C-alpha positions as a Python dict, from the first residue, in 0.01 Angstrom:
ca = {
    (1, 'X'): (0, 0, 0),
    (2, 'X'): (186, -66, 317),
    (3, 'X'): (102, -327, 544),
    (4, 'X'): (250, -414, 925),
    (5, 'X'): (284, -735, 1030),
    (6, 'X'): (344, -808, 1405),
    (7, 'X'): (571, -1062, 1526),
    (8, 'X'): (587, -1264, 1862),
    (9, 'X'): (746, -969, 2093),
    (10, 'X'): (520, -670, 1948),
    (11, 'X'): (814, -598, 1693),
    (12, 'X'): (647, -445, 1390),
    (13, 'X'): (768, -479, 1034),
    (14, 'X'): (664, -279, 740),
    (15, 'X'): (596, -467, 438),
    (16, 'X'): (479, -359, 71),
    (17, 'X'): (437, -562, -289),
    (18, 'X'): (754, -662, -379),
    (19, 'X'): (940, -641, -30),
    (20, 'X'): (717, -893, 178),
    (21, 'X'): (895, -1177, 384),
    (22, 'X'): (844, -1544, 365),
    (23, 'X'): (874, -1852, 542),
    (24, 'X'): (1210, -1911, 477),
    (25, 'X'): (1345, -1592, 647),
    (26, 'X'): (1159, -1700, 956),
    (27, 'X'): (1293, -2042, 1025),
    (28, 'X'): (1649, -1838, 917),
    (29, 'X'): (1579, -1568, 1181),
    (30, 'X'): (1517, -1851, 1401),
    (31, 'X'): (1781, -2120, 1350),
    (32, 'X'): (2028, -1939, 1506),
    (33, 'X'): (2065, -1600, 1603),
    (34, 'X'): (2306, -1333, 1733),
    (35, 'X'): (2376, -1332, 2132),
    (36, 'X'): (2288, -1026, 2298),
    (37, 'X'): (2543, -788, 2226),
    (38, 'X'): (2739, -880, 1938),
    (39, 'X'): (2781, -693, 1602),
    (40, 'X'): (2526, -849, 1360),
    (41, 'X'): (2510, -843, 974),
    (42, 'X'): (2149, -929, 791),
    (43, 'X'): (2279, -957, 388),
    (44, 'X'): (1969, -936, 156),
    (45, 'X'): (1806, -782, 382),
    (46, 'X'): (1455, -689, 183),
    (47, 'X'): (1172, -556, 414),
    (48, 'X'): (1485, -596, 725),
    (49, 'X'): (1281, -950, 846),
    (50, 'X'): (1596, -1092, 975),
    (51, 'X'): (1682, -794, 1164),
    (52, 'X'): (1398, -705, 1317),
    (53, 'X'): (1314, -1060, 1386),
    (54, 'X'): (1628, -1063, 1639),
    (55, 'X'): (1571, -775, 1775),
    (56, 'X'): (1246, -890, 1884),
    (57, 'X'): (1416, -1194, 2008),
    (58, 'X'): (1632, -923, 2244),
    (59, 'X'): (1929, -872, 2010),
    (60, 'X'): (2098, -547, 2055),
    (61, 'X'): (2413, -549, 1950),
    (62, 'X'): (2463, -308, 1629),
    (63, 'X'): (2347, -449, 1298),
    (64, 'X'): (2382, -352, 940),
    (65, 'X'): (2073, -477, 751),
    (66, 'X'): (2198, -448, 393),
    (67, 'X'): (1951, -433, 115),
    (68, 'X'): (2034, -381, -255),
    (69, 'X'): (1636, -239, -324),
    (70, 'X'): (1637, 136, -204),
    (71, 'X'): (1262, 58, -159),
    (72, 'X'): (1302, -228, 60),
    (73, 'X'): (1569, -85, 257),
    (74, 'X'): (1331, 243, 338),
    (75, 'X'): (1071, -14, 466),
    (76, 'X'): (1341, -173, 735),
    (77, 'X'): (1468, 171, 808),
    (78, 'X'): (1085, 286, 899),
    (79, 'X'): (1037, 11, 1083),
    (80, 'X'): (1350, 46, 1295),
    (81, 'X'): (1247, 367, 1391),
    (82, 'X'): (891, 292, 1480),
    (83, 'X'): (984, -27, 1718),
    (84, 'X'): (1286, 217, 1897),
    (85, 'X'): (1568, -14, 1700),
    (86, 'X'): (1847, 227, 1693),
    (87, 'X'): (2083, -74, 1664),
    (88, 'X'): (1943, -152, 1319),
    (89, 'X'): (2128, 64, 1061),
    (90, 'X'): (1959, -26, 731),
    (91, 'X'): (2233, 27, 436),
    (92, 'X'): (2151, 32, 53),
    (93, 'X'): (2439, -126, -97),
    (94, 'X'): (2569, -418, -319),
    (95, 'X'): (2708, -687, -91),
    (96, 'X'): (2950, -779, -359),
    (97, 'X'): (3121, -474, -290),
    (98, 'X'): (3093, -490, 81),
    (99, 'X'): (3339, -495, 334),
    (100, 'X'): (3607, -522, 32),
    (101, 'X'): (3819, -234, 241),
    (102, 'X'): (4080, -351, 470),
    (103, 'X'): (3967, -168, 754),
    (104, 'X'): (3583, -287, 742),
    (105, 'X'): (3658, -660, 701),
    (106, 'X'): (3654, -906, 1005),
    (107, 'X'): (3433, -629, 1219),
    (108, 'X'): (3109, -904, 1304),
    (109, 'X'): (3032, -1145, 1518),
    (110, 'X'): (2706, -1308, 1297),
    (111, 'X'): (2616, -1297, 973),
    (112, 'X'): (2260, -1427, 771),
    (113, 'X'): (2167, -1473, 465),
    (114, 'X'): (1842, -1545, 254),
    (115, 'X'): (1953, -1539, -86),
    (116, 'X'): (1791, -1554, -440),
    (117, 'X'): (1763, -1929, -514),
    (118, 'X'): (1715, -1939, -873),
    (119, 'X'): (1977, -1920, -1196),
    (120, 'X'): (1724, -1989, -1428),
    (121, 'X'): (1339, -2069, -1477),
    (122, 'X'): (1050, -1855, -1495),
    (123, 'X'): (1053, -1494, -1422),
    (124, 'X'): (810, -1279, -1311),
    (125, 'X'): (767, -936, -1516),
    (126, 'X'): (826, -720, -1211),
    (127, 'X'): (1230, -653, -1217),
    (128, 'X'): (1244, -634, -826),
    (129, 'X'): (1066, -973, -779),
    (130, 'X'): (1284, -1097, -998),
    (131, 'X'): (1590, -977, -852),
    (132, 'X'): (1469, -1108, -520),
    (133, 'X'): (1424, -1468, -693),
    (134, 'X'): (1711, -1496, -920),
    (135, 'X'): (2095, -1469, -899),
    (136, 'X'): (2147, -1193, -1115),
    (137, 'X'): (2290, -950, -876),
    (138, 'X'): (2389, -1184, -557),
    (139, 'X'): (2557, -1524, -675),
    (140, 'X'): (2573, -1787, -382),
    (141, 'X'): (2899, -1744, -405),
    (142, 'X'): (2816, -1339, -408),
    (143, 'X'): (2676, -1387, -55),
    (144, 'X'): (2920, -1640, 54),
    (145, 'X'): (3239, -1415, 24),
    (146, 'X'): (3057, -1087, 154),
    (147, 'X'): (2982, -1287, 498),
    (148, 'X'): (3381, -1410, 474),
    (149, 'X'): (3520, -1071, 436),
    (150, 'X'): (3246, -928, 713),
    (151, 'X'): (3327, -1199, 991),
    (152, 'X'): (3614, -1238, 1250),
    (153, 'X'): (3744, -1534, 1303),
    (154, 'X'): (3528, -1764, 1463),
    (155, 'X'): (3218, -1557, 1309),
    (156, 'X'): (2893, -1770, 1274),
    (157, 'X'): (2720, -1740, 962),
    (158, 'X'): (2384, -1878, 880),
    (159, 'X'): (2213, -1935, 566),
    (160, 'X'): (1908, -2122, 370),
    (161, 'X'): (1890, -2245, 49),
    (162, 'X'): (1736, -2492, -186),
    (163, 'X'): (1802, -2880, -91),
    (164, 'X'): (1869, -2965, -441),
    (165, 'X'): (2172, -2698, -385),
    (166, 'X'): (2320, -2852, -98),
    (167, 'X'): (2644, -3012, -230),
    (168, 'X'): (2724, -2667, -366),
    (169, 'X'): (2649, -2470, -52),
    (170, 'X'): (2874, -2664, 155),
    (171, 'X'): (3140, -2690, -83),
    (172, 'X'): (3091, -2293, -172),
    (173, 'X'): (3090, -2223, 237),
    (174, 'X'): (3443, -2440, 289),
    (175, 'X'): (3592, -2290, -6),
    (176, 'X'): (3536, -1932, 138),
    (177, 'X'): (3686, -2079, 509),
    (178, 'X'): (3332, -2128, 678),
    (179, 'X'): (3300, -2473, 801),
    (180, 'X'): (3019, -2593, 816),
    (181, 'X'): (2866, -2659, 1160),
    (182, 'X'): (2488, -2726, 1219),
    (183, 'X'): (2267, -2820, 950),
    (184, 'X'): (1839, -2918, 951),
    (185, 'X'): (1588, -2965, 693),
    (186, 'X'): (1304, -2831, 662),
    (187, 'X'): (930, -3033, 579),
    (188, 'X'): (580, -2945, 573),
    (189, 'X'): (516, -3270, 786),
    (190, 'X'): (707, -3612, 896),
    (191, 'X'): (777, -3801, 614),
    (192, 'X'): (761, -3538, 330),
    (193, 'X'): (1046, -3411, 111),
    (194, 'X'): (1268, -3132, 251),
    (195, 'X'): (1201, -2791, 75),
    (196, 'X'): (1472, -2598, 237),
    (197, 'X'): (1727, -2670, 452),
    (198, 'X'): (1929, -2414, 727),
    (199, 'X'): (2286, -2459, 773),
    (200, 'X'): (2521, -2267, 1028),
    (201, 'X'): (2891, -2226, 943),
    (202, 'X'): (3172, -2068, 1158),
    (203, 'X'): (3505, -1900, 1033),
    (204, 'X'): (3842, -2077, 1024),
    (205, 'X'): (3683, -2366, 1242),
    (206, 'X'): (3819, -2736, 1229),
    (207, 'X'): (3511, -2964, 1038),
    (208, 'X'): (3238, -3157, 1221),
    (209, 'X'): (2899, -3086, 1095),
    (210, 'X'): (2592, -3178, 1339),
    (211, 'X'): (2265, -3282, 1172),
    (212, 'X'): (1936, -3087, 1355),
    (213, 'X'): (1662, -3187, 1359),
    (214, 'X'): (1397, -3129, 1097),
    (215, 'X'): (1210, -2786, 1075),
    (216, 'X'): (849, -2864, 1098),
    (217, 'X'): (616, -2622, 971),
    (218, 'X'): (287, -2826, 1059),
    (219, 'X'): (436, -2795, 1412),
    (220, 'X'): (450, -2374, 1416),
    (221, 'X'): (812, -2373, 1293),
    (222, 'X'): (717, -2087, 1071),
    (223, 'X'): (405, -1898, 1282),
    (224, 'X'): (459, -1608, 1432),
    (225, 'X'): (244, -1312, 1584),
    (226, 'X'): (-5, -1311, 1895),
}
Protein backbone atom coordinates (compact mmCIF):
# COMPACT_ATOMS: atom_id res chain seq x y z
CA UNK A 1 0.00 0.00 0.00
CA UNK A 2 0.88 3.55 -0.75
CA UNK A 3 1.71 5.95 1.74
CA UNK A 4 2.35 10.06 1.45
CA UNK A 5 4.66 11.62 3.39
CA UNK A 6 4.65 15.47 3.66
CA UNK A 7 7.66 17.49 3.72
CA UNK A 8 8.42 21.06 5.15
CA UNK A 9 6.68 23.21 2.15
CA UNK A 10 3.41 20.90 1.77
CA UNK A 11 5.37 18.94 -1.06
CA UNK A 12 3.93 15.43 -1.02
CA UNK A 13 5.83 12.30 -1.91
CA UNK A 14 4.42 8.95 -2.65
CA UNK A 15 6.12 6.16 -1.08
CA UNK A 16 5.49 2.21 -1.16
CA UNK A 17 7.60 -1.07 0.28
CA UNK A 18 10.56 -1.14 -1.48
CA UNK A 19 10.72 2.60 -2.79
CA UNK A 20 10.66 4.51 0.67
CA UNK A 21 13.36 7.28 1.34
CA UNK A 22 15.79 7.52 4.14
CA UNK A 23 17.81 9.75 6.07
CA UNK A 24 20.52 9.91 3.92
CA UNK A 25 18.60 11.37 0.90
CA UNK A 26 17.46 14.13 3.20
CA UNK A 27 20.65 15.57 4.50
CA UNK A 28 21.67 14.97 0.43
CA UNK A 29 18.59 16.99 -0.68
CA UNK A 30 19.74 19.39 1.81
CA UNK A 31 23.51 19.84 1.58
CA UNK A 32 23.35 21.61 -1.37
CA UNK A 33 20.86 22.13 -3.83
CA UNK A 34 20.09 23.50 -7.32
CA UNK A 35 19.55 27.51 -7.60
CA UNK A 36 16.33 28.49 -8.86
CA UNK A 37 16.37 27.98 -12.39
CA UNK A 38 18.99 25.74 -13.42
CA UNK A 39 18.70 22.31 -15.18
CA UNK A 40 18.84 19.66 -12.40
CA UNK A 41 19.65 15.88 -12.56
CA UNK A 42 18.45 13.48 -9.41
CA UNK A 43 20.47 9.90 -10.44
CA UNK A 44 18.93 6.97 -8.41
CA UNK A 45 16.21 8.60 -8.07
CA UNK A 46 13.80 5.81 -6.19
CA UNK A 47 10.47 7.26 -4.82
CA UNK A 48 11.97 10.98 -6.69
CA UNK A 49 12.99 12.23 -2.75
CA UNK A 50 15.70 14.35 -4.08
CA UNK A 51 13.59 15.92 -6.58
CA UNK A 52 10.77 16.68 -4.96
CA UNK A 53 12.68 17.68 -1.93
CA UNK A 54 14.06 20.79 -4.10
CA UNK A 55 11.25 21.57 -5.49
CA UNK A 56 9.78 22.11 -2.24
CA UNK A 57 12.78 24.11 -1.42
CA UNK A 58 11.56 26.45 -4.68
CA UNK A 59 13.64 24.74 -7.38
CA UNK A 60 12.20 25.05 -10.76
CA UNK A 61 14.47 24.70 -13.17
CA UNK A 62 13.80 21.35 -15.34
CA UNK A 63 14.92 18.11 -13.74
CA UNK A 64 15.31 14.58 -14.88
CA UNK A 65 14.74 12.28 -11.85
CA UNK A 66 16.20 9.04 -13.20
CA UNK A 67 15.22 5.82 -11.63
CA UNK A 68 16.27 2.33 -12.83
CA UNK A 69 12.89 0.63 -10.84
CA UNK A 70 9.83 1.25 -13.26
CA UNK A 71 7.93 1.02 -9.91
CA UNK A 72 9.74 3.63 -8.18
CA UNK A 73 9.90 5.89 -10.99
CA UNK A 74 5.78 5.70 -11.34
CA UNK A 75 5.72 6.76 -7.62
CA UNK A 76 7.93 10.16 -8.41
CA UNK A 77 6.02 10.63 -11.59
CA UNK A 78 2.53 10.55 -9.44
CA UNK A 79 3.80 12.63 -7.14
CA UNK A 80 5.00 15.28 -9.58
CA UNK A 81 1.75 15.53 -10.88
CA UNK A 82 -0.17 15.76 -7.66
CA UNK A 83 2.18 18.71 -6.09
CA UNK A 84 1.85 20.72 -9.85
CA UNK A 85 5.81 19.74 -10.56
CA UNK A 86 5.83 19.90 -14.24
CA UNK A 87 9.60 20.55 -14.03
CA UNK A 88 10.13 17.04 -12.68
CA UNK A 89 10.35 14.62 -15.65
CA UNK A 90 10.75 11.20 -14.00
CA UNK A 91 12.82 8.84 -16.59
CA UNK A 92 13.21 4.96 -16.25
CA UNK A 93 16.57 4.34 -17.44
CA UNK A 94 20.07 2.88 -16.62
CA UNK A 95 22.38 5.77 -15.74
CA UNK A 96 25.24 3.82 -17.10
CA UNK A 97 23.90 4.40 -20.36
CA UNK A 98 22.92 7.95 -19.80
CA UNK A 99 23.89 10.92 -21.45
CA UNK A 100 26.53 8.60 -23.46
CA UNK A 101 25.24 10.64 -26.83
CA UNK A 102 27.18 13.58 -27.85
CA UNK A 103 24.42 15.83 -28.04
CA UNK A 104 22.90 15.08 -24.39
CA UNK A 105 26.22 15.38 -22.51
CA UNK A 106 27.25 18.66 -20.66
CA UNK A 107 23.30 19.88 -20.71
CA UNK A 108 23.07 20.41 -16.42
CA UNK A 109 23.82 22.67 -14.12
CA UNK A 110 23.51 20.09 -10.74
CA UNK A 111 23.65 16.75 -10.34
CA UNK A 112 22.86 14.24 -6.95
CA UNK A 113 23.37 11.16 -6.15
CA UNK A 114 22.37 8.54 -3.37
CA UNK A 115 23.86 5.47 -4.45
CA UNK A 116 23.82 1.73 -3.36
CA UNK A 117 26.58 1.50 -0.71
CA UNK A 118 27.24 -2.06 -0.52
CA UNK A 119 29.54 -4.66 -2.80
CA UNK A 120 29.02 -7.33 -0.60
CA UNK A 121 27.31 -8.50 2.78
CA UNK A 122 23.95 -9.59 3.50
CA UNK A 123 21.13 -9.40 1.14
CA UNK A 124 17.74 -9.14 1.60
CA UNK A 125 15.46 -11.71 -0.48
CA UNK A 126 13.49 -8.95 -2.16
CA UNK A 127 15.57 -8.26 -5.62
CA UNK A 128 14.55 -4.47 -5.61
CA UNK A 129 15.80 -3.90 -2.01
CA UNK A 130 18.63 -5.38 -2.94
CA UNK A 131 19.32 -3.50 -5.94
CA UNK A 132 18.70 -0.35 -3.95
CA UNK A 133 21.50 -1.61 -1.35
CA UNK A 134 24.07 -3.16 -3.45
CA UNK A 135 26.24 -2.19 -6.49
CA UNK A 136 25.07 -4.57 -8.83
CA UNK A 137 23.60 -2.32 -11.36
CA UNK A 138 25.16 1.32 -10.35
CA UNK A 139 29.01 1.01 -9.43
CA UNK A 140 30.32 4.27 -7.62
CA UNK A 141 32.12 4.66 -10.36
CA UNK A 142 28.63 3.87 -12.42
CA UNK A 143 27.23 7.07 -10.84
CA UNK A 144 30.36 8.99 -10.92
CA UNK A 145 30.80 9.04 -14.80
CA UNK A 146 26.91 9.45 -15.54
CA UNK A 147 27.06 12.91 -13.44
CA UNK A 148 30.54 13.69 -15.62
CA UNK A 149 29.02 13.12 -18.92
CA UNK A 150 25.56 15.02 -17.66
CA UNK A 151 27.38 18.27 -16.29
CA UNK A 152 28.84 21.43 -18.01
CA UNK A 153 31.71 22.64 -16.99
CA UNK A 154 31.64 24.07 -13.76
CA UNK A 155 28.54 21.64 -12.91
CA UNK A 156 28.14 20.93 -9.09
CA UNK A 157 27.60 17.50 -8.19
CA UNK A 158 26.70 16.21 -4.82
CA UNK A 159 26.81 12.89 -3.37
CA UNK A 160 26.74 10.63 0.03
CA UNK A 161 28.32 7.67 0.78
CA UNK A 162 29.74 5.43 3.41
CA UNK A 163 32.78 7.04 5.55
CA UNK A 164 34.69 3.92 5.40
CA UNK A 165 34.50 4.72 1.40
CA UNK A 166 35.86 8.02 1.49
CA UNK A 167 39.40 7.66 0.05
CA UNK A 168 37.71 6.01 -2.92
CA UNK A 169 35.02 8.61 -3.46
CA UNK A 170 37.35 11.36 -3.73
CA UNK A 171 39.81 9.64 -5.70
CA UNK A 172 36.80 8.11 -8.02
CA UNK A 173 35.27 11.96 -8.22
CA UNK A 174 38.97 13.52 -9.38
CA UNK A 175 39.53 10.76 -11.67
CA UNK A 176 36.19 11.52 -13.53
CA UNK A 177 37.31 15.63 -13.45
CA UNK A 178 35.02 16.60 -10.37
CA UNK A 179 37.05 18.21 -7.77
CA UNK A 180 36.12 17.95 -4.87
CA UNK A 181 34.79 21.05 -3.08
CA UNK A 182 32.75 20.93 0.22
CA UNK A 183 32.71 18.00 2.33
CA UNK A 184 30.72 17.26 6.18
CA UNK A 185 30.12 14.30 8.20
CA UNK A 186 27.43 13.22 9.42
CA UNK A 187 26.75 11.93 13.49
CA UNK A 188 23.91 11.00 15.53
CA UNK A 189 25.36 13.40 18.29
CA UNK A 190 28.82 15.36 19.19
CA UNK A 191 31.34 13.06 19.74
CA UNK A 192 30.01 9.90 17.95
CA UNK A 193 31.41 8.19 14.84
CA UNK A 194 30.42 9.60 11.42
CA UNK A 195 27.92 7.27 9.56
CA UNK A 196 27.81 9.12 6.35
CA UNK A 197 29.42 11.84 5.06
CA UNK A 198 28.14 14.55 2.03
CA UNK A 199 30.61 15.80 -0.31
CA UNK A 200 30.05 18.49 -3.18
CA UNK A 201 32.30 18.38 -6.26
CA UNK A 202 32.38 20.82 -9.28
CA UNK A 203 33.56 20.06 -12.96
CA UNK A 204 37.01 20.93 -14.30
CA UNK A 205 37.59 23.13 -11.07
CA UNK A 206 41.20 23.83 -9.64
CA UNK A 207 41.41 21.66 -5.95
CA UNK A 208 40.65 23.14 -2.52
CA UNK A 209 38.30 21.10 -0.53
CA UNK A 210 36.43 22.96 2.51
CA UNK A 211 35.55 20.81 5.55
CA UNK A 212 31.58 21.61 6.83
CA UNK A 213 30.58 21.23 9.54
CA UNK A 214 29.13 18.05 10.97
CA UNK A 215 25.48 16.96 10.08
CA UNK A 216 23.72 16.53 13.30
CA UNK A 217 20.78 14.47 13.37
CA UNK A 218 19.99 14.92 17.23
CA UNK A 219 19.83 18.61 16.13
CA UNK A 220 16.81 18.07 13.24
CA UNK A 221 19.39 17.64 10.46
CA UNK A 222 17.24 14.87 9.13
CA UNK A 223 13.35 15.99 10.34
CA UNK A 224 11.20 17.13 8.11
CA UNK A 225 7.29 17.72 7.85
CA UNK A 226 4.94 20.21 9.90
Amino acid sequence: MNRVETLDHGTRVFTAPGATFGTDALLLGRFARPRRQERALDLCSGCGIVALLWHDEGHRGPCTALELDPDASALCAAAAADNGADHIAPLCADLRDFCRAGADQGRYDFAACNPPYFAAGPRSPDPVRAAARHTDTCTLADAVNAAARALRDGGRFVLCHRPDQLAEVLCTLRAARLEPKRLAFVRQRPGSIPWLFVVEAQKGRHPGLRLEPDLLIEAGAARYGK
